[in-house]
Structures are given as C-alpha cells and as structure tokens.
Tab-separated table of C-alpha atoms (C1' of nucleotides) in Angstrom:
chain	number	residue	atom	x	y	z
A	969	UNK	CA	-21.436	-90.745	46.921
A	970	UNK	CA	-24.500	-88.781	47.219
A	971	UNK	CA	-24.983	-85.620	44.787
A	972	UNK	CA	-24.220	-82.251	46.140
A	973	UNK	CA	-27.085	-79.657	45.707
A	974	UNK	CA	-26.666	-77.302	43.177
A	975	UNK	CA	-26.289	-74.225	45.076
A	976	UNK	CA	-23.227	-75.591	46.884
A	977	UNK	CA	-21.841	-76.825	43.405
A	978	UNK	CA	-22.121	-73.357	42.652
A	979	UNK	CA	-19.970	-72.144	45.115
A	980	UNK	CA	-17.188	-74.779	44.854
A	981	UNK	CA	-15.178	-72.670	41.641
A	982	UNK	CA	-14.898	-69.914	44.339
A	983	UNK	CA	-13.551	-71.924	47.072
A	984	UNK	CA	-11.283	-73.359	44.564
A	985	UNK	CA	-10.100	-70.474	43.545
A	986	UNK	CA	-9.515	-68.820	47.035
A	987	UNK	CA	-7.906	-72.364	48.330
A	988	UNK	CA	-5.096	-71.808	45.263
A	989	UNK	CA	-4.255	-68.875	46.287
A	990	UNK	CA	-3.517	-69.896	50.108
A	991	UNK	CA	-1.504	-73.029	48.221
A	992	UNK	CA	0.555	-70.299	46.165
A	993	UNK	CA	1.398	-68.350	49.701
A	994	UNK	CA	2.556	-71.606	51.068
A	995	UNK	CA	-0.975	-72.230	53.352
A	996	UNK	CA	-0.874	-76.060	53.843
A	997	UNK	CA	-3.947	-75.839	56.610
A	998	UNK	CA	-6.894	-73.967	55.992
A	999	UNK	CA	-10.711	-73.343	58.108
A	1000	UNK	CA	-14.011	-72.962	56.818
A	1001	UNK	CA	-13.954	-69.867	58.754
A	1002	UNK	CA	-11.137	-68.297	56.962
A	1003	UNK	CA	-12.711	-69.180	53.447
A	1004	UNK	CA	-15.863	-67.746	54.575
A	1005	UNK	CA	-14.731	-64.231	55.777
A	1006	UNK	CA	-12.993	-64.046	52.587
A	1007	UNK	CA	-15.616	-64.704	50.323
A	1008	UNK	CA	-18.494	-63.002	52.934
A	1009	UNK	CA	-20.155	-66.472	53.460
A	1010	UNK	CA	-21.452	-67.930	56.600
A	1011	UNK	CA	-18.943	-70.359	58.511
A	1012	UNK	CA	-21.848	-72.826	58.973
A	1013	UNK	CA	-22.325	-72.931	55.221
A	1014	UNK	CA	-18.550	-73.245	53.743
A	1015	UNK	CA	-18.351	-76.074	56.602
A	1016	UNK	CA	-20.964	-78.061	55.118
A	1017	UNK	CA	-20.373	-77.031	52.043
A	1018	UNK	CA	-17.108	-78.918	52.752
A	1019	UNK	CA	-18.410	-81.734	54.465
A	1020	UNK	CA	-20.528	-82.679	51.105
A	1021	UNK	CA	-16.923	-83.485	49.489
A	1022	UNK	CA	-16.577	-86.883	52.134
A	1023	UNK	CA	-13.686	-85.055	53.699
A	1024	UNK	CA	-13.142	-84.854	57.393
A	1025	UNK	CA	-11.343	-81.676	58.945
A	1026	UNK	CA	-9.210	-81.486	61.865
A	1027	UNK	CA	-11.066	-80.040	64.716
A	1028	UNK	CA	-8.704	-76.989	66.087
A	1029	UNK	CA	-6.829	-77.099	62.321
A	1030	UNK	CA	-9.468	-76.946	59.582
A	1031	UNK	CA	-8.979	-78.997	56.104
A	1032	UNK	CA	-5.504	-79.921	54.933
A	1033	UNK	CA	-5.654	-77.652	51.991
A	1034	UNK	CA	-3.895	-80.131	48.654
A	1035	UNK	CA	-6.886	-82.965	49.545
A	1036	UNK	CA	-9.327	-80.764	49.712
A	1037	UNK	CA	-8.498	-79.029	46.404
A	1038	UNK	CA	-8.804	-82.282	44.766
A	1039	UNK	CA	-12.134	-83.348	46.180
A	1040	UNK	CA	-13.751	-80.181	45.287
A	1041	UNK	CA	-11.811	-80.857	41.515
A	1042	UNK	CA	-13.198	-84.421	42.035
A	1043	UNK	CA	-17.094	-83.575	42.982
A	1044	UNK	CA	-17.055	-81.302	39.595
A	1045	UNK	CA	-14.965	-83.709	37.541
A	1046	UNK	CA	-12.680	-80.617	36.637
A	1047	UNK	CA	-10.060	-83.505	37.613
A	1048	UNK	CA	-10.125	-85.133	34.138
A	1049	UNK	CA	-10.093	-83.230	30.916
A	1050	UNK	CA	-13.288	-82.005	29.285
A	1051	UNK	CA	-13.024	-81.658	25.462
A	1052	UNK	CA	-15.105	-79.662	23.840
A	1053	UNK	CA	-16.061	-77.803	20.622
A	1054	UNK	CA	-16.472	-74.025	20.037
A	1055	UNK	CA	-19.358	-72.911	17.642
A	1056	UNK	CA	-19.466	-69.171	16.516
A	1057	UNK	CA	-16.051	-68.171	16.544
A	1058	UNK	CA	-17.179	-64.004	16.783
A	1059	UNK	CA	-15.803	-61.952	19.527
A	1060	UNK	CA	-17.506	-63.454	22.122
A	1061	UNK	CA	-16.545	-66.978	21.059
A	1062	UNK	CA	-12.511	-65.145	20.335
A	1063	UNK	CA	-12.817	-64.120	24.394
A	1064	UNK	CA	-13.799	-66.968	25.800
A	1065	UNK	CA	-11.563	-69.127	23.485
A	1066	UNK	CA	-8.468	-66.579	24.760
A	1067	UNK	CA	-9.250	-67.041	28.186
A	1068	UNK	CA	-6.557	-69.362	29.811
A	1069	UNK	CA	-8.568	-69.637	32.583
A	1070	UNK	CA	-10.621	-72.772	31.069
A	1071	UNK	CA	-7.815	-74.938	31.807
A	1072	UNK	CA	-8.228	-74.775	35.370
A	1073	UNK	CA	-11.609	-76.603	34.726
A	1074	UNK	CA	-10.475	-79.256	32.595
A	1075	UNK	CA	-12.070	-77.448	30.098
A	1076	UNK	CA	-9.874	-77.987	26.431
A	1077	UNK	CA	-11.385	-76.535	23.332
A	1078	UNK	CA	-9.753	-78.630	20.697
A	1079	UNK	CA	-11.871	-76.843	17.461
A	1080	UNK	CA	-13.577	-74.033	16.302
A	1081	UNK	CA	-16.701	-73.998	13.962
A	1082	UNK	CA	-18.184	-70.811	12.261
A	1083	UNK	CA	-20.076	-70.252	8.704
A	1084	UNK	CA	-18.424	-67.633	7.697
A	1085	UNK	CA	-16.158	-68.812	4.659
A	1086	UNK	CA	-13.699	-66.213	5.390
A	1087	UNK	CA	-12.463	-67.440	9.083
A	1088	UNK	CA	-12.154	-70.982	7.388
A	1089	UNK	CA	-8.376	-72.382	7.881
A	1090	UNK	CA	-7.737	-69.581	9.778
A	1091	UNK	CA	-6.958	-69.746	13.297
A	1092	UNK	CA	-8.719	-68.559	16.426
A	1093	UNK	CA	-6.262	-67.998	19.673
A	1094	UNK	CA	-4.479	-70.810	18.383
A	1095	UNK	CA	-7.191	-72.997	17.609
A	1096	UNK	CA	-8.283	-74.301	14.186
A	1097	UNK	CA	-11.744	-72.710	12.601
A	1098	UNK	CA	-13.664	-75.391	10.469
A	1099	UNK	CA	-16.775	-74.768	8.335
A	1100	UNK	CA	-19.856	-75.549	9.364
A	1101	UNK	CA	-20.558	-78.281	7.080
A	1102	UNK	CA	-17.956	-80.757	8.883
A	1103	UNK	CA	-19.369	-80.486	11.934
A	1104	UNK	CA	-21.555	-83.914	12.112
A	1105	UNK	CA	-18.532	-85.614	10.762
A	1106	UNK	CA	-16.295	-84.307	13.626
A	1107	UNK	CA	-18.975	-84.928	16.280
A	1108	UNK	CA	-19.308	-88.433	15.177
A	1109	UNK	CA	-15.797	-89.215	14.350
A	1110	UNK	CA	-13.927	-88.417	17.895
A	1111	UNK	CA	-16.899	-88.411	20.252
A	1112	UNK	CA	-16.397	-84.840	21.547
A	1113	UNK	CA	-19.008	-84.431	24.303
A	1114	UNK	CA	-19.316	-80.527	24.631
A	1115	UNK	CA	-19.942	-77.768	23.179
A	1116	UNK	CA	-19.515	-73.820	23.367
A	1117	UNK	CA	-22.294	-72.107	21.579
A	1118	UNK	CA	-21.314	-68.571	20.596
A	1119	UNK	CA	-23.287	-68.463	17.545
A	1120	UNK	CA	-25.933	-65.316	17.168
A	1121	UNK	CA	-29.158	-66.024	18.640
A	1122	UNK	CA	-30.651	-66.018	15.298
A	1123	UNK	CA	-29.025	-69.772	14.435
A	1124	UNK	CA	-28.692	-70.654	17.879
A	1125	UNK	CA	-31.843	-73.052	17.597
A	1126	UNK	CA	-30.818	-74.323	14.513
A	1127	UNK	CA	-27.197	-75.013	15.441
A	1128	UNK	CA	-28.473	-76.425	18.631
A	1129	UNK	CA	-30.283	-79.106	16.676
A	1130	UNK	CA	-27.646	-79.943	14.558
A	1131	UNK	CA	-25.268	-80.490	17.494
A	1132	UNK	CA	-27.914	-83.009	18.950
A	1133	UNK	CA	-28.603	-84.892	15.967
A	1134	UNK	CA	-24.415	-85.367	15.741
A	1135	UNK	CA	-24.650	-86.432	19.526
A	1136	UNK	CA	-23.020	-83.885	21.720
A	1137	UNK	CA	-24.076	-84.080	25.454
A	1138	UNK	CA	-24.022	-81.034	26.795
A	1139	UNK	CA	-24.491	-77.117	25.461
A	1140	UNK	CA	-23.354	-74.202	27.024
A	1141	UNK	CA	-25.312	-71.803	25.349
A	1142	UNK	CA	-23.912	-67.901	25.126
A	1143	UNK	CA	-26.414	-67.108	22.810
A	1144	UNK	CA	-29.544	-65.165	24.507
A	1145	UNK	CA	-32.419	-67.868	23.247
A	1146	UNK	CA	-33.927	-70.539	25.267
A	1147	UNK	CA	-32.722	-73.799	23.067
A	1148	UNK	CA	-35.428	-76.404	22.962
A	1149	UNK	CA	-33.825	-79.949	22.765
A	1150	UNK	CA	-34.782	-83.391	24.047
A	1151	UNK	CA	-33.326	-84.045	27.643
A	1152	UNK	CA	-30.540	-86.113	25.825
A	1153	UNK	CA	-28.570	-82.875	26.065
A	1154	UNK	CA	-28.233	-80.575	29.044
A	1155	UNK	CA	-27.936	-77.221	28.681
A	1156	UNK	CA	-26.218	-74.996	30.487
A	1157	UNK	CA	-27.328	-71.106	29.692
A	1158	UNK	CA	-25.127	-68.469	30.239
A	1159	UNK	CA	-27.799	-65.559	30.737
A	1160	UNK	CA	-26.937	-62.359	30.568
A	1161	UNK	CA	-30.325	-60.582	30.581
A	1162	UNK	CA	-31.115	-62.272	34.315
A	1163	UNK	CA	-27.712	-60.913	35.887
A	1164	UNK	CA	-28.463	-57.871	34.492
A	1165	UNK	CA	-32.169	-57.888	35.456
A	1166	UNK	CA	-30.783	-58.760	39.265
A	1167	UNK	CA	-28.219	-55.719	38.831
A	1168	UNK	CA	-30.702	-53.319	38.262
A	1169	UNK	CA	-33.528	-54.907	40.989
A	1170	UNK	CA	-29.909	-54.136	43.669
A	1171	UNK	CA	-29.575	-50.907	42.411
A	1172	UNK	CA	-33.103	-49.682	42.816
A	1173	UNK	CA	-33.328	-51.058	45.829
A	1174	UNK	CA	-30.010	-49.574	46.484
A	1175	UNK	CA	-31.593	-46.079	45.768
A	1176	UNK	CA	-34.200	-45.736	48.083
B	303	UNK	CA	-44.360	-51.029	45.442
B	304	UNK	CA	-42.819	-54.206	47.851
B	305	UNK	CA	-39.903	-55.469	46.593
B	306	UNK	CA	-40.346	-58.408	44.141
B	307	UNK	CA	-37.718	-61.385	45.161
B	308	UNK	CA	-34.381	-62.073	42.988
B	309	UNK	CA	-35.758	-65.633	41.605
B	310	UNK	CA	-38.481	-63.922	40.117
B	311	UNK	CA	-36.552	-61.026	39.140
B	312	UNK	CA	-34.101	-63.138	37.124
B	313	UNK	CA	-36.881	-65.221	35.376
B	314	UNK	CA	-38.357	-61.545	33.763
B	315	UNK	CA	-36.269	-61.195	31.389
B	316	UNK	CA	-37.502	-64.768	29.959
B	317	UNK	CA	-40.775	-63.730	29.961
B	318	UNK	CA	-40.051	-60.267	28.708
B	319	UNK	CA	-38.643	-62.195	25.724
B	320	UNK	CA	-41.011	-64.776	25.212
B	321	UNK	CA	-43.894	-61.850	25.388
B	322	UNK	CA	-42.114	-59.450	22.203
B	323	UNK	CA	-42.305	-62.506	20.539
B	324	UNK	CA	-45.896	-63.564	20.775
B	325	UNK	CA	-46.468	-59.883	20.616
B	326	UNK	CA	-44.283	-59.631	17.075
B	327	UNK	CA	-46.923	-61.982	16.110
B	328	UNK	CA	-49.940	-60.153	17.329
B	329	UNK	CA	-50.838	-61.497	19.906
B	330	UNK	CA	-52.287	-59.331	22.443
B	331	UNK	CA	-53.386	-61.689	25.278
B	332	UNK	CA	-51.431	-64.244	27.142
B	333	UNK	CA	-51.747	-66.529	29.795
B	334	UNK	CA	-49.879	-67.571	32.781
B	335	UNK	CA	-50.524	-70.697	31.517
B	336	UNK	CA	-49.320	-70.722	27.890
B	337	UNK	CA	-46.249	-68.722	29.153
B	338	UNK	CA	-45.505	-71.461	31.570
B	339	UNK	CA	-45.480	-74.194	28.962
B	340	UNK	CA	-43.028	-72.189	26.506
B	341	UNK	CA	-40.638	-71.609	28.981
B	342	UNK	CA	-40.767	-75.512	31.083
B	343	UNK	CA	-41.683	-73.450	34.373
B	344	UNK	CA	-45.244	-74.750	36.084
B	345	UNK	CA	-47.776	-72.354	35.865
B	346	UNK	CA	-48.279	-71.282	39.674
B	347	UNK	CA	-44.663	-70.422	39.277
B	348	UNK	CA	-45.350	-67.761	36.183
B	349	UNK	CA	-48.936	-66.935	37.576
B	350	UNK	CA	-47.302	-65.867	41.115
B	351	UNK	CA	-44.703	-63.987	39.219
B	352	UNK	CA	-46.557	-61.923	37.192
B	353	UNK	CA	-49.184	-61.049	40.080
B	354	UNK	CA	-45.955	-59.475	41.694
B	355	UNK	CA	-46.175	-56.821	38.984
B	356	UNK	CA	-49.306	-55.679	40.387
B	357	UNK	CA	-51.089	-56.224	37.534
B	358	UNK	CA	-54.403	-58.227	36.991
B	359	UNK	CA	-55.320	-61.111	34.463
B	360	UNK	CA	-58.730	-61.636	33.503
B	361	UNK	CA	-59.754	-65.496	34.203
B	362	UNK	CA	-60.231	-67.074	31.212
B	363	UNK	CA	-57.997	-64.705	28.874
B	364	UNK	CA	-55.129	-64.056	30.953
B	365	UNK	CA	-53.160	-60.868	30.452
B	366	UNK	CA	-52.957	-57.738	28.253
B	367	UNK	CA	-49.647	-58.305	26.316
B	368	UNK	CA	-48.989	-54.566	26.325
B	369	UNK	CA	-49.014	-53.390	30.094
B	370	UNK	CA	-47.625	-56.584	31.148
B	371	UNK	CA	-44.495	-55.951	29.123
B	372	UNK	CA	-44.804	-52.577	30.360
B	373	UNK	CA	-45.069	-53.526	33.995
B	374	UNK	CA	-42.285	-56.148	33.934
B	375	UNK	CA	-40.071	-53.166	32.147
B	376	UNK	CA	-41.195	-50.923	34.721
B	377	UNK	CA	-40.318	-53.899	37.702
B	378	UNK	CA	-36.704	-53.950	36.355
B	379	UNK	CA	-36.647	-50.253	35.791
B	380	UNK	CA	-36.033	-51.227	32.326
B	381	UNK	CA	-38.245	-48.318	31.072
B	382	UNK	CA	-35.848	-45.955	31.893
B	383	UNK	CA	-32.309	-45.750	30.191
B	384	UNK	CA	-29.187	-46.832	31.940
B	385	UNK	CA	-25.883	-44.975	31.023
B	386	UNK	CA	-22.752	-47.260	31.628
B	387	UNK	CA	-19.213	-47.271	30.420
B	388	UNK	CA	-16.983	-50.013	29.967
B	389	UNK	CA	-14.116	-50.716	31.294
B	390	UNK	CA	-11.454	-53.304	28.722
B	391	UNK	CA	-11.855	-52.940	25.365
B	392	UNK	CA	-10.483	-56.300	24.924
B	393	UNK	CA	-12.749	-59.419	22.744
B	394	UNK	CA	-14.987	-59.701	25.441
B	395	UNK	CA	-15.471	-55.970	25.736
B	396	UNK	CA	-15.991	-55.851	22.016
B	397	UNK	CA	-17.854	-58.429	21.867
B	398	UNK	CA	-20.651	-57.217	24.714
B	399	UNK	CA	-20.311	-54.229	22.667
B	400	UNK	CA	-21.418	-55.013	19.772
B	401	UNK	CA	-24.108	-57.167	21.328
B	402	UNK	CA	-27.232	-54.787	20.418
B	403	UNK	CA	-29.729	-56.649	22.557
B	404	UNK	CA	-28.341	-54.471	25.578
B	405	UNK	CA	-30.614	-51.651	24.361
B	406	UNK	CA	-33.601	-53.847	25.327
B	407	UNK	CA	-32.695	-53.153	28.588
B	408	UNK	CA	-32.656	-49.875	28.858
B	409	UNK	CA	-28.710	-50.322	28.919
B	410	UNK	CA	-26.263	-47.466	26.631
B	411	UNK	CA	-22.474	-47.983	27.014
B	412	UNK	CA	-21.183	-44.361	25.942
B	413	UNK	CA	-17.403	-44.301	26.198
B	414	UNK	CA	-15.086	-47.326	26.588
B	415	UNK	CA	-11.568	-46.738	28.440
B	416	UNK	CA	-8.460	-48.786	28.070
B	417	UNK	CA	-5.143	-48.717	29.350
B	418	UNK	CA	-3.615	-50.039	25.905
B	419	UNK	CA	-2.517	-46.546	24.095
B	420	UNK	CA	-3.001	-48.142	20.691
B	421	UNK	CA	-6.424	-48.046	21.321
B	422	UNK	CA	-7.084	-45.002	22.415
B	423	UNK	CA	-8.899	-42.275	19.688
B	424	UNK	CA	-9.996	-45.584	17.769
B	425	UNK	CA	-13.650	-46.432	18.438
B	426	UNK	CA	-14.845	-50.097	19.168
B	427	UNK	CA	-17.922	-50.820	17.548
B	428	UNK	CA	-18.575	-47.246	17.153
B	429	UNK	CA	-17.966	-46.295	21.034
B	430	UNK	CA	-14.710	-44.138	21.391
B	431	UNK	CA	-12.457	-46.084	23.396
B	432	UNK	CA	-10.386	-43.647	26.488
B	433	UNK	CA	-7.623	-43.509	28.587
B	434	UNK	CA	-7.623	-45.043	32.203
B	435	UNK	CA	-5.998	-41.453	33.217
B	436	UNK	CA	-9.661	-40.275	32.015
B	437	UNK	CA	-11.645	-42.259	34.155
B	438	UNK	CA	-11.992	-40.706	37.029
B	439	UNK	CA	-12.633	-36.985	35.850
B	440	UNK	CA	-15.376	-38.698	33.505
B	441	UNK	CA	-17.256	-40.143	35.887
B	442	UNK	CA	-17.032	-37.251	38.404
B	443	UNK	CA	-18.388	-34.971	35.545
B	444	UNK	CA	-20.979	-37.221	33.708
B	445	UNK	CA	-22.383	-38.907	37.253
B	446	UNK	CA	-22.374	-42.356	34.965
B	447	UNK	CA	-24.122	-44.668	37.505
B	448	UNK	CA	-22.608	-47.747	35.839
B	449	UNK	CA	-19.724	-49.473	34.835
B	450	UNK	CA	-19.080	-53.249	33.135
B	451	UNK	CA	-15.845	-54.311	33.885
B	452	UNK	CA	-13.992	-56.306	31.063
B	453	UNK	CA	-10.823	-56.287	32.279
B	454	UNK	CA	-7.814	-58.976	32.888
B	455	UNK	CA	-8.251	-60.809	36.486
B	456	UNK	CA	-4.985	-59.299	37.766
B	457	UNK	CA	-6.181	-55.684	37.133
B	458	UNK	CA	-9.835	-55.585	38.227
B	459	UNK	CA	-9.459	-54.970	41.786
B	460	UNK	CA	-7.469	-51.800	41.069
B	461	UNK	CA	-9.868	-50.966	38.805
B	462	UNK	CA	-12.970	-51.312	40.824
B	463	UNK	CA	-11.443	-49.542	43.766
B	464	UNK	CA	-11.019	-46.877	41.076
B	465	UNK	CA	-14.754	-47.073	39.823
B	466	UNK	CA	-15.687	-46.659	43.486
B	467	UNK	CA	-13.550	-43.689	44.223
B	468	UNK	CA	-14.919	-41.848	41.674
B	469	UNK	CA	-18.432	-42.601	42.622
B	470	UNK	CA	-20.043	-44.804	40.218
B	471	UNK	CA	-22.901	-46.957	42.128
B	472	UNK	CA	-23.293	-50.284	40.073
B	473	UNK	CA	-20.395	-52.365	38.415
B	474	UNK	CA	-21.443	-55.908	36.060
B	475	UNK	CA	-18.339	-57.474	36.985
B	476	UNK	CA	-17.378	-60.009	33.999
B	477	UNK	CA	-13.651	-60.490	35.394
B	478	UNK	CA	-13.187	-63.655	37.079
B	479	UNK	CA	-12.088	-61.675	40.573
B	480	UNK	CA	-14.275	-61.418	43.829
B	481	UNK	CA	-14.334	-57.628	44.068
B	482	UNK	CA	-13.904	-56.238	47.790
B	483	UNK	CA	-15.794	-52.647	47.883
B	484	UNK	CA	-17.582	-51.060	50.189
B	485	UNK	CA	-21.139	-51.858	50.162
B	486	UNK	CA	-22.260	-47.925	48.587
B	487	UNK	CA	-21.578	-50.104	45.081
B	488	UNK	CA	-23.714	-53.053	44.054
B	489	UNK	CA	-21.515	-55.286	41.989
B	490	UNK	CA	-23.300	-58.097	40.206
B	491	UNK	CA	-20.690	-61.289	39.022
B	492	UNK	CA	-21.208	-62.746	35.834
B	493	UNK	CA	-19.485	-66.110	36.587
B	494	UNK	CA	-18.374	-68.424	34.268
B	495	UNK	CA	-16.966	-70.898	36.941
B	496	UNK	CA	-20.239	-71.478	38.728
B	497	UNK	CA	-22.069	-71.854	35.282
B	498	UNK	CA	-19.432	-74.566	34.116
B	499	UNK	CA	-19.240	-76.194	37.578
B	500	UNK	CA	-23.390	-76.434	37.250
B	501	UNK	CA	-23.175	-77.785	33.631
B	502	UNK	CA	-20.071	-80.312	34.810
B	503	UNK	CA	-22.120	-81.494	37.804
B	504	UNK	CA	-25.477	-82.008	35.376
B	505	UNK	CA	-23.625	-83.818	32.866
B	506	UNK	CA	-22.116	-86.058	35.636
B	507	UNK	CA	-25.633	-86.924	37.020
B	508	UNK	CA	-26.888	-87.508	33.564
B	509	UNK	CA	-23.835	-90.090	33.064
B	510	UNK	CA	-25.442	-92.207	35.604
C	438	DT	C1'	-73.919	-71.558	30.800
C	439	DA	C1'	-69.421	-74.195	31.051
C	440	DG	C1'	-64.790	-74.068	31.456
C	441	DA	C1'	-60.405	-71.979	31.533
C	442	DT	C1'	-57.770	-69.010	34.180
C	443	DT	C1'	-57.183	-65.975	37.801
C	444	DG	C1'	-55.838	-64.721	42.853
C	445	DT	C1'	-55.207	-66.415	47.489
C	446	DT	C1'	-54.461	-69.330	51.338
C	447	DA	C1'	-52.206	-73.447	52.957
C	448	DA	C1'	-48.737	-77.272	52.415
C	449	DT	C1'	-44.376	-78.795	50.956
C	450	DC	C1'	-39.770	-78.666	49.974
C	451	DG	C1'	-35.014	-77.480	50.208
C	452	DA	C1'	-31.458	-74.479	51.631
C	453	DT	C1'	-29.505	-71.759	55.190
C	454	DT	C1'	-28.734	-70.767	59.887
C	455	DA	C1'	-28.548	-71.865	64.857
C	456	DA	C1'	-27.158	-74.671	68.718
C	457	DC	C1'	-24.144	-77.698	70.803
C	458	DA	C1'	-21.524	-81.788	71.908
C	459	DA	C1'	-17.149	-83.954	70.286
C	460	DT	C1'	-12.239	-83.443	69.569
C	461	DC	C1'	-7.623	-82.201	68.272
D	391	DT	C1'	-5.497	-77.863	79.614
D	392	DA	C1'	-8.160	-74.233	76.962
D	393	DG	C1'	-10.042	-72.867	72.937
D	394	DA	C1'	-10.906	-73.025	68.155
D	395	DT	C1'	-13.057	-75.728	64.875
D	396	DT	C1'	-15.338	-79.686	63.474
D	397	DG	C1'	-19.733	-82.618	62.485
D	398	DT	C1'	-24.570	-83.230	63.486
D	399	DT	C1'	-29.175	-82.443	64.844
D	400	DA	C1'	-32.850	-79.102	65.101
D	401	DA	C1'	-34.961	-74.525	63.848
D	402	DT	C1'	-35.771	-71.065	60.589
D	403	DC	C1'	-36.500	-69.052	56.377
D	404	DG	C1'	-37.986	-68.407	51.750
D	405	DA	C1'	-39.386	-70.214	47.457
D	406	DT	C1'	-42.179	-73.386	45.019
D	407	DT	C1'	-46.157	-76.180	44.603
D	408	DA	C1'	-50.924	-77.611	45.750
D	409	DA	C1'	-55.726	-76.701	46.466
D	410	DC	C1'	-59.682	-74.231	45.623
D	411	DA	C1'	-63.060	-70.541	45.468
D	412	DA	C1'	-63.975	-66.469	42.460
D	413	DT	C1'	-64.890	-64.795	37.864
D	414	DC	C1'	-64.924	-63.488	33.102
DNA sequence: TAGATTGTTAATCGATTAACAATC
DNA sequence: TAGATTGTTAATCGATTAACAATC
C-alpha cells in the first residue's frame, strides 16, 4: 500500500460524495468518465485517481460502485470512527459542531471545551461544554486523538500548546494564526484568508 | 501586470500577516529570508514570490515593509473594498460575521438575507438580516459583485442559480454542494471534506 | 571591504495530460 | 463482434528548488 499524493486525497471527499448519490438512485456500476463530467475533471485523472485505491475496473463497465466507496473510505480511514474534541465552542465552533455532515467522515465530536464560565454544563448541539481547566485531564484520561480548534486567534497559540503537552495528534485549526508546534502534531489549517485571496486573484482576472 | 500564479496567490495572505506583525513592532525592513524562516517555506520560495509583486529588495536589507504590504494588497486587489452579502444567517453565517478580520481584506458584508421569517428585521451582528423575496431586486439595484453562501446543502444550488440570475459575479461557496453555473460567476469552495481528508491522510502517514 | 541578500537562469520534481494496447 | 473503458507508459506542464553572479 503505497501513499496516495495529496492532491488526489483531496479530491476523494468529492468522488465520495458524487458516488453516494448514484448509490441513492440505485447506480450499482459507475465510469471514471461519468464522475469526471460531473465534477468537470479530466477522465484520465478520476481514472487514476481510482486506480491509486488498488481497485481494478471493468473495462466496458467502469468500477462496481459499493467497493469502490469503501476503498476511497478505506485510503482516508473515514472507515473507522475518529473521535475528537472541540475547543472554542463560539459560533463557528456551534456550526461546525451542528453540521451532521461530520459523520460521514468518521468524524465524532464527543466534547466541547470553552473558557467562558457561562457555557459551562451547558450544552452545545447536543454536546457537553467543559471548562478549560479539565482539558489535560480529559486528553490524558481517554486518549482522544483530535482536535477542533475554534478558539479566537488570540489563544489559538496558547491553546495549541496546551493540547500538545496533553498529547493530542492532530489540530485542525479554524483559527486564522499559523500554530507553531513540534512535528508530534499535524496540523491541518483551515484558511480562510488564502480561499479568499484565490477568489479575488479569479475575479480580477475575471474582469479584464 | 502578468498574472501572478494561484500557489503564490494563496501563500499572500501569510505573508501579509506575518508583515503587520513585524510591522506592529516597527520593523520597517524584511527579508525574503527571515520571512521564509517564520513561516517553514524555503527562501527561493518567498524570494520568487515577492519578486512577482514587481517590487525590488535591496541585497543585504531586503524589503521596505510598507510598499511591500502595499504591493501584495494591491496583487490581491485587497486595497480596494469588496461589497458582498451573505446568504444564511445561520451559526456559520453568524459566525463569519462576526469574524472582523474580513475587513483586512478589503471584504464588507452589508445586508444578510434569510428565508427564516423570524429573522427577518433582526440584525446579526449588527448586519440587517432580509428576505430571500429581496434578493434579487437588491442585487439588480446595488450591482453587489459578491455573495458568501451559508446556506443548508439541499438549498444552495437554488440559491446560486438565483445569485447568478440576478447578476452577481463572485460567490465564496461555504455549503458543502458542487455549484453548476455558468462560467460568467467565479465560485471559490471552501471545503471542509478535502481539508479533513488531507488531515486524515497526514495523521495516517504519521501513524507509521 | 566582506557578507548577506537580491534577481535570474537552469535543474529538478511531481502532477496532469496524452497516447495506445488490452479487454470485457 | 464493435466499442467503450480500463491500465500503463510516455510527454507535457508548471511549480519548486538549486546555483550563482550582481550589489548594497
């Protein structure tokens, strides 16, 4: 099992998401031609995008559409549950913790962490909101391996830290700072400014 | 003026950050170098970068602070305010909302619309928040040029093809839909999916 | 001056696209 | 069978990195 290149990785959530639609029309066969008109790809690069899962098509059919679901699940691990923790439960953290859509990556956010004393013992979309202070002790205690950080970019360094030192895995980082950790932790930035900065590059280009 | 390619493009924003902050401490020259080291890029990378502004570094000092924010402001059109409305006033609308870093790019959300009537007259972090049945007259007699779409999955097809009808030119697409328009609008994705599938795939790796 | 940093030209690297034989 | 689609090998393309002379 050789690792698949990022940029195809990239794509996979939108094959799987095009691919579970066919399965909900009743589509049991499916081509790497059909997936790429839909999503205005090349055929050459959905069918190798494919090909990186270890599945083999049927020449004259395409992919038989339930495996190939679960390889794509299987090359992003979205196949086994992902817990994680949510830290900075303000609206962004209340959207992305109401979004059912996580599921469908394995993602489960079993907790919520903020510092304000007021959202303490409350709930959040169903989920519990703990103070900051107990968040080592959870870390340590059940081994979560992720984390959501929603927190303003203010504390996001500091937070950061403290979810290192308690040894979480892997950050994805809402909050617009550049978080400067040991490579013990990945990060994954979600970064606003740069899709916005590509936005307005197409629409000036767009212009003239 | 040639156009300055999207990898760059997205990495401006990083150094547009990283400079108001040296800046904010007064400095007033920087290098290509330094710049490089703060952010984990190699140096070429940042040097070749910021040569596509046009600008020119002085060996041995580097860069003006001052024009070269200007000129990466100006590269991004930045310098000049973009009018937008927003389309869902639902967390994750209120939560990009209240986000004040969007002024940094130049980026003013004036009126929100909703289809929920319980919202409507209300404001949402001080924006008033309008009816759907307002949208298109709005845009027809303002000439908005953008629109960030915050709306469900289900519904933000419709409402694109709306958007489009009524002429706006640029839509920052936060709904997990591919939208199908006609190529007159640039849409940019923000996509959760592909950043989770990245951060799943990198923690996978890192496992090994 | 000496040395850091620039700008530029060439080399490398990786991803995408093209071409085409194999096959259901 | 005929034709669509696969898998694979080669070509192209663009971005990043390397090398190095110019210069403040």
């Amino acid at each position: 099992m050789k690792s698949i290149p990022l940029p195809a990785i990239r794509r996979y959530p939108l094959y799987l998401r095009r691919l579970k639609a066919y399965r909900m029309g009743g589509t049991l066969w499916v081509s790497a031609t059909m997936l790429a008109e839909d999503l205005g790809f090349s055929s050459i690069l959905v069918r190798k995008d494919l090909a990186l899962t270890g599945l083999e098509g049927r020449p004259k059919y395409g992919f038989s559409i339930d495996p190939l679901i679960g390889a794509i699940e299987e090359s992003l691990g979205w196949n086994n549950r992902t817990d994680a923790i949510l830290v900075g439960a303000g609206n962004l953290g209340s959207a992305l913790l109401g979004y059912s859509g996580f599921a469908q990556y394995g993602l489960e956010i079993s907790a919520v962490f903020d510092s304000d004393p007021a959202k303490i013992g409350t709930k959040v979309q169903g989920v519990p909101v703990f103070p900051m202070e107990k968040l080592t002790d959870f870390i340590g205690r059940t081994h979560i391996p992720m984390a959501v950080l929603t927190v303003p970019a203010e504390s996001a360094q500091r937070t950061a830290e403290q979810l290192e030192d308690a040894g979480i895995r892997g950050i994805w980082n809402f909050a617009p700072a550049k978080l400067k950790l040991s490579d013990k932790v990945v990060v994954q930035r979600v970064d606003l400014a740069s899709s916005f900065a590509e936005l307005s590059s197409r629409l000036k280009k767009d212009q003239t």
